[in-house]
Amino acid sequence: MTDSRDSAPLSALPSVSSRRWWSRDEIIRKRPFLLERQRIVADIRAFFTRQGLLEVETPVLQLSPGLEPHLRAFSTILEEPFASRERTFFLHTSPEFAMKKLLAGGLGPIFQMARVFRNGERSERHHPEFTMLEWYRPGATYRDLMDDCDGLFAAVGLPGPCERLTVQEAFLRYAGVDVLATVDDPYSPAPDPARLKAEAARIGIYTGENDSWDDAFFHIFLEKIEPRLGEERPVILHDWPASMAALSRRSAADPQVCERFEIYLHGVELANAFGELTDPVEQRRRFDHDMDLKEQLYGIRYPIDDSFIEAVGLLPDCAGIALGVDRLVMAVTGATRIEDVLWAEVD
């Protein structure tokens, strides 16, 4: 759910050495949040059961952990007892790849609440191990998932319905920038940054000499836009620039944007959704681009799962979404630290 720009270094969290999350005082303090968590998790399951979705469970160990350029995964060694060999596997950063394989095999609609793992992330809103809710609907569009979110939020006690706002509208409203007009080629995975960096300078936002178009986008987004999103009720920010499609497909109605939305409340990202890409050639191209960028930035790259690429080509038209359960609980309860809604912490 949370994507790479929202990550935080371990140093961002104050030292917890002076407290014990399992002390009696801490457990008493956290108990109201944890009881609400129990209710919310039960309400989530009841909501999707009523909707006719099948709950699935997929392996945490994956050949490819998730290929967002800025995410860091935990690796481990799988020892094959009868093959006399060892293989490197990863703790998944999302159950998406395995769930899409189930869709390619004919299952669906499906949902899962999975434990997921992201290295180098710890702050008031981040934990190295957390809970991700994902659901996928064959034959649905990303707009159908927007309706799902309205229903789910009502079921767990969030205010709604969600406001719906395009990325273009948000940039115009909060930053005075026509962001799509700064894209020189909507079919390029890396637009020329010159025009967007000029717009950033015009409104007093710093960008670095070597910043990409995406870098300039997020300088503006994080300073001018994100803090204003969902001030009173959740907001669905949809139709992202096509170069930021990730695993979503390009909009048939407007090639400048893709079928993607994120949900924000009080300036915090809760969910990320796609009208899913079903073109394996395009998926491979995007993964190669992302791993080239990861190698350029961090000197590492993760393997691409060939069987997942094959599965992409067998996917039905579908839509899927990832939502952070811990952040949802925080939003409902008013908790200010993710540790307040976790039964136990990584220490």
Coordinates of C-alpha atoms in Angstrom, one line a residue:
M1 CA 0.0 0.0 0.0
T2 CA 2.3 2.7 1.1
D3 CA 4.6 3.5 -1.8
S4 CA 8.3 4.4 -1.8
R5 CA 8.0 8.2 -1.4
D6 CA 6.2 7.6 1.9
S7 CA 9.0 5.5 3.4
A8 CA 11.0 6.7 6.4
P9 CA 14.4 5.8 7.7
L10 CA 14.9 3.9 10.9
S11 CA 16.5 7.0 12.4
A12 CA 13.2 8.9 12.1
L13 CA 11.7 7.0 15.1
P14 CA 12.8 8.2 18.5
S15 CA 14.7 5.6 20.6
V16 CA 12.4 3.0 22.2
S17 CA 15.1 1.5 24.4
S18 CA 13.7 3.2 27.5
R19 CA 10.3 1.6 27.2
R20 CA 8.9 -2.0 26.8
W21 CA 5.9 -2.4 24.5
W22 CA 4.9 -5.4 26.6
S23 CA 5.0 -3.7 30.0
R24 CA 1.8 -3.8 31.9
D25 CA 1.4 0.0 31.7
E26 CA 1.9 0.0 28.0
I27 CA -0.6 -2.8 27.5
I28 CA -3.2 -1.0 29.6
R29 CA -2.7 2.2 27.7
K30 CA -3.0 0.5 24.3
R31 CA -5.8 -1.8 25.2
P32 CA -8.7 0.5 23.8
F33 CA -6.9 0.8 20.5
L34 CA -6.3 -3.0 20.3
L35 CA -9.9 -3.8 21.0
E36 CA -10.9 -1.4 18.3
R37 CA -8.4 -3.1 16.0
Q38 CA -10.1 -6.5 16.7
R39 CA -13.5 -5.0 15.9
I40 CA -12.3 -3.4 12.7
V41 CA -10.6 -6.5 11.4
A42 CA -13.8 -8.5 12.1
D43 CA -15.8 -5.8 10.3
I44 CA -13.5 -5.9 7.3
R45 CA -13.9 -9.7 7.0
A46 CA -17.7 -9.4 7.4
F47 CA -17.8 -6.7 4.7
F48 CA -16.0 -8.7 2.1
T49 CA -17.8 -11.9 3.0
R50 CA -21.1 -10.1 2.4
Q51 CA -19.7 -9.0 -1.0
G52 CA -19.0 -12.5 -2.0
L53 CA -15.2 -12.3 -2.0
L54 CA -13.1 -15.4 -1.1
E55 CA -10.4 -14.9 1.5
V56 CA -7.1 -16.4 0.5
E57 CA -3.6 -16.9 2.0
T58 CA -0.4 -16.7 0.0
P59 CA 3.2 -17.3 0.9
V60 CA 5.3 -14.6 2.5
L61 CA 8.4 -16.1 0.8
Q62 CA 8.7 -14.9 -2.8
L63 CA 11.3 -15.0 -5.6
S64 CA 10.6 -11.3 -6.3
P65 CA 9.5 -9.1 -3.3
G66 CA 7.9 -6.3 -5.2
L67 CA 9.7 -4.0 -7.6
E68 CA 9.0 -0.4 -6.6
P69 CA 12.4 1.3 -7.1
H70 CA 12.7 2.8 -3.6
L71 CA 11.4 -0.1 -1.5
R72 CA 13.9 -2.3 0.3
A73 CA 13.1 -5.9 1.0
F74 CA 14.3 -8.5 3.6
S75 CA 16.1 -11.4 2.0
T76 CA 16.6 -15.0 3.3
I77 CA 18.1 -18.3 2.0
L78 CA 15.8 -21.2 1.1
E79 CA 17.6 -24.5 1.6
E80 CA 16.2 -27.3 -0.6
P81 CA 16.6 -30.5 1.5
F82 CA 16.8 -32.9 -1.4
A83 CA 18.2 -30.7 -4.2
S84 CA 21.5 -29.8 -2.5
R85 CA 21.1 -26.2 -3.4
E86 CA 20.3 -22.9 -1.8
R87 CA 18.2 -20.1 -3.3
T88 CA 17.7 -16.5 -2.3
F89 CA 14.1 -15.6 -1.5
F90 CA 12.5 -12.4 -0.1
L91 CA 9.8 -11.5 2.4
H92 CA 7.1 -10.0 0.2
T93 CA 6.5 -6.2 0.4
S94 CA 2.9 -7.0 -0.8
P95 CA 0.9 -10.1 -1.6
E96 CA 0.1 -8.7 -5.0
F97 CA 2.1 -11.0 -7.3
A98 CA 0.8 -14.2 -5.7
M99 CA -2.8 -13.0 -5.6
K100 CA -2.6 -12.1 -9.3
K101 CA -1.4 -15.6 -10.1
L102 CA -4.6 -16.8 -8.4
L103 CA -6.6 -14.5 -10.6
A104 CA -4.8 -15.8 -13.7
G105 CA -5.7 -19.3 -12.6
G106 CA -9.4 -18.4 -12.5
L107 CA -10.0 -17.5 -8.8
G108 CA -11.8 -14.2 -7.9
P109 CA -13.0 -12.0 -6.5
I110 CA -10.5 -12.5 -3.7
F111 CA -9.2 -10.6 -0.6
Q112 CA -6.4 -11.1 1.9
M113 CA -5.1 -9.5 5.1
A114 CA -1.4 -10.2 4.9
R115 CA 1.6 -9.5 7.0
V116 CA 4.1 -7.7 4.8
F117 CA 7.7 -6.5 5.3
R118 CA 9.6 -3.4 4.2
N119 CA 13.2 -2.8 5.4
G120 CA 14.5 0.6 6.4
E121 CA 11.0 1.9 7.3
R122 CA 10.2 3.0 10.8
S123 CA 8.5 6.2 12.0
E124 CA 5.2 7.2 13.6
R125 CA 3.3 5.8 10.5
H126 CA 5.8 3.1 9.5
H127 CA 6.8 -0.3 10.9
P128 CA 9.1 -2.9 9.3
E129 CA 6.3 -5.5 9.5
F130 CA 2.7 -4.4 9.1
T131 CA -0.7 -5.6 7.8
M132 CA -1.9 -5.0 4.2
L133 CA -5.4 -5.6 3.0
E134 CA -5.6 -6.3 -0.7
W135 CA -8.6 -7.2 -2.8
Y136 CA -9.1 -7.9 -6.5
R137 CA -12.2 -8.0 -8.6
P138 CA -12.3 -9.6 -12.1
G139 CA -14.6 -7.7 -14.5
A140 CA -14.4 -4.6 -12.4
T141 CA -12.9 -1.2 -12.9
Y142 CA -10.9 1.0 -10.6
R143 CA -14.0 3.1 -10.2
D144 CA -15.8 0.1 -8.8
L145 CA -13.1 -0.1 -6.2
M146 CA -13.9 3.5 -5.2
D147 CA -17.4 2.4 -4.4
D148 CA -16.0 -0.5 -2.4
C149 CA -13.9 1.9 -0.3
D150 CA -17.0 4.0 0.5
G151 CA -18.8 0.9 1.7
L152 CA -15.8 -0.4 3.6
F153 CA -15.1 2.9 5.4
A154 CA -18.8 3.1 6.4
A155 CA -18.6 -0.4 7.8
V156 CA -15.6 0.3 10.0
G157 CA -16.7 3.8 11.1
L158 CA -14.9 6.3 9.0
P159 CA -16.7 9.5 7.8
G160 CA -17.7 9.4 4.1
P161 CA -18.4 9.1 1.3
C162 CA -14.9 9.9 -0.1
E163 CA -14.3 13.1 -2.0
R164 CA -13.1 12.3 -5.5
L165 CA -10.4 14.5 -7.0
T166 CA -8.0 14.0 -10.0
V167 CA -4.3 14.6 -9.6
Q168 CA -4.6 17.4 -12.2
E169 CA -7.4 19.1 -10.1
A170 CA -5.3 18.7 -6.9
F171 CA -2.3 20.4 -8.4
L172 CA -4.4 23.2 -9.8
R173 CA -6.3 23.7 -6.5
Y174 CA -3.4 23.5 -4.0
A175 CA -0.3 24.5 -6.0
G176 CA -1.6 26.4 -9.0
V177 CA 0.3 24.1 -11.4
D178 CA -1.1 22.5 -14.6
V179 CA 0.9 19.3 -14.0
L180 CA -0.1 17.5 -17.2
A181 CA 1.0 20.4 -19.3
T182 CA 4.5 19.9 -18.1
V183 CA 4.7 16.4 -19.6
D184 CA 6.5 16.5 -23.0
D185 CA 5.6 12.9 -24.0
P186 CA 2.8 11.0 -22.2
Y187 CA 4.2 7.7 -23.5
S188 CA 7.6 8.2 -21.9
P189 CA 8.4 6.4 -18.6
A190 CA 10.6 9.4 -17.7
P191 CA 9.3 12.7 -19.0
D192 CA 11.7 15.6 -19.4
P193 CA 11.7 17.5 -16.0
A194 CA 12.5 21.0 -17.3
R195 CA 9.0 22.4 -17.4
L196 CA 7.9 20.9 -14.1
K197 CA 11.0 22.1 -12.4
A198 CA 10.4 25.6 -13.8
E199 CA 6.8 25.5 -12.3
A200 CA 8.3 24.4 -9.0
A201 CA 10.7 27.3 -9.0
R202 CA 7.8 29.7 -9.8
I203 CA 5.9 28.7 -6.7
G204 CA 9.0 28.6 -4.5
I205 CA 9.6 24.8 -4.3
Y206 CA 13.2 23.6 -4.4
T207 CA 14.3 21.0 -6.9
G208 CA 17.8 19.6 -7.3
E209 CA 19.9 19.9 -10.5
N210 CA 19.7 16.2 -11.2
D211 CA 16.0 15.7 -10.1
S212 CA 13.8 13.7 -12.4
W213 CA 10.2 14.7 -13.4
D214 CA 9.0 12.3 -10.7
D215 CA 11.3 14.0 -8.1
A216 CA 9.9 17.4 -9.0
F217 CA 6.4 16.1 -8.9
F218 CA 6.8 14.8 -5.3
H219 CA 8.6 18.0 -4.2
I220 CA 5.5 19.9 -5.1
F221 CA 3.1 17.1 -4.0
L222 CA 4.6 16.6 -0.5
E223 CA 4.9 20.3 0.3
K224 CA 1.7 21.8 -1.3
I225 CA -0.8 19.0 -1.8
E226 CA -0.5 16.0 0.4
P227 CA -1.0 17.9 3.7
R228 CA -4.3 19.3 2.4
L229 CA -5.8 16.0 1.4
G230 CA -8.6 14.5 3.4
E231 CA -8.9 17.3 5.9
E232 CA -12.5 16.4 6.8
R233 CA -13.2 13.1 5.1
P234 CA -11.2 10.6 3.0
V235 CA -10.3 11.8 -0.5
I236 CA -9.7 9.6 -3.5
L237 CA -6.9 11.1 -5.6
H238 CA -7.3 9.5 -9.1
D239 CA -6.1 9.5 -12.7
W240 CA -2.3 9.8 -12.0
P241 CA 0.1 10.9 -14.8
A242 CA 0.7 7.9 -17.1
S243 CA 4.5 7.8 -16.3
M244 CA 3.5 6.9 -12.7
A245 CA 1.3 4.0 -13.7
A246 CA 3.2 1.4 -11.7
L247 CA 1.1 -1.8 -12.3
S248 CA -1.9 0.0 -13.6
R249 CA -3.1 0.4 -17.2
R250 CA -3.2 3.6 -19.2
S251 CA -6.6 5.3 -19.4
A252 CA -8.4 4.5 -22.7
A253 CA -10.2 7.9 -22.3
D254 CA -7.1 10.0 -21.8
P255 CA -3.6 8.6 -22.6
Q256 CA -2.0 11.3 -20.4
V257 CA -3.2 9.5 -17.3
C258 CA -3.5 6.0 -15.9
E259 CA -6.2 4.1 -14.0
R260 CA -4.8 4.6 -10.6
F261 CA -6.0 6.1 -7.4
E262 CA -4.8 6.7 -3.8
I263 CA -6.8 7.5 -0.7
Y264 CA -5.8 10.1 1.8
L265 CA -7.1 11.2 5.2
H266 CA -5.6 14.0 7.2
G267 CA -2.7 14.1 4.8
V268 CA -1.8 10.4 5.3
E269 CA -2.0 7.8 2.5
L270 CA -4.3 4.9 3.3
A271 CA -4.6 3.0 0.0
N272 CA -3.3 2.6 -3.6
A273 CA -5.5 1.1 -6.3
F274 CA -5.2 0.1 -10.0
G275 CA -7.1 -0.8 -13.0
E276 CA -4.7 -3.7 -13.5
L277 CA -2.2 -3.9 -16.4
T278 CA -2.8 -7.1 -18.4
D279 CA 0.0 -6.6 -21.0
P280 CA 3.0 -8.8 -20.2
V281 CA 5.3 -7.1 -22.6
E282 CA 4.6 -3.7 -21.1
Q283 CA 4.8 -5.1 -17.6
R284 CA 8.3 -6.5 -18.4
R285 CA 9.4 -3.1 -19.8
R286 CA 8.2 -1.3 -16.7
F287 CA 10.0 -3.8 -14.4
D288 CA 13.2 -3.5 -16.3
H289 CA 13.0 0.3 -16.1
D290 CA 12.3 0.2 -12.4
M291 CA 15.2 -2.1 -11.7
D292 CA 17.6 0.0 -13.8
L293 CA 16.6 2.9 -11.7
K294 CA 17.0 1.0 -8.4
E295 CA 20.5 -0.1 -9.5
Q296 CA 21.4 3.4 -10.5
L297 CA 20.2 4.8 -7.2
Y298 CA 21.1 2.1 -4.7
G299 CA 23.4 -0.4 -6.5
I300 CA 21.0 -3.3 -6.2
R301 CA 18.3 -4.9 -8.2
Y302 CA 15.7 -7.6 -7.4
P303 CA 14.9 -10.5 -9.7
I304 CA 11.9 -10.4 -12.0
D305 CA 9.6 -13.4 -11.5
D306 CA 9.1 -14.8 -15.0
S307 CA 6.0 -16.8 -13.9
F308 CA 4.4 -13.5 -12.8
I309 CA 5.0 -12.0 -16.2
E310 CA 3.3 -15.0 -17.7
A311 CA 0.4 -14.6 -15.3
V312 CA -0.1 -11.0 -16.2
G313 CA -0.8 -12.1 -19.8
L314 CA -3.5 -14.5 -18.5
L315 CA -5.2 -12.0 -16.2
P316 CA -8.9 -11.1 -16.9
D317 CA -9.8 -7.4 -17.0
C318 CA -9.7 -6.6 -13.3
A319 CA -9.0 -4.0 -10.6
G320 CA -7.1 -4.3 -7.4
I321 CA -6.2 -2.3 -4.3
A322 CA -3.9 -2.3 -1.3
L323 CA -4.9 -0.7 1.9
G324 CA -2.9 -0.3 5.1
V325 CA -4.9 -1.9 7.9
D326 CA -2.8 -0.4 10.7
R327 CA -3.3 3.1 9.3
L328 CA -7.0 2.5 8.9
V329 CA -7.2 1.6 12.6
M330 CA -5.2 4.7 13.4
A331 CA -7.7 6.8 11.4
V332 CA -10.7 5.3 13.1
T333 CA -9.3 5.4 16.7
G334 CA -7.4 8.7 16.5
A335 CA -4.1 6.9 17.4
T336 CA -1.1 9.0 16.5
R337 CA 1.6 6.3 16.4
I338 CA 1.4 3.0 14.5
E339 CA 2.8 1.2 17.5
D340 CA -0.4 2.1 19.4
V341 CA -2.4 -0.2 17.2
L342 CA 0.0 -3.1 16.9
W343 CA -0.4 -6.1 19.2
A344 CA 3.4 -6.5 19.4
E345 CA 6.3 -4.6 18.0
V346 CA 9.5 -5.5 16.2
D347 CA 12.1 -4.8 18.8

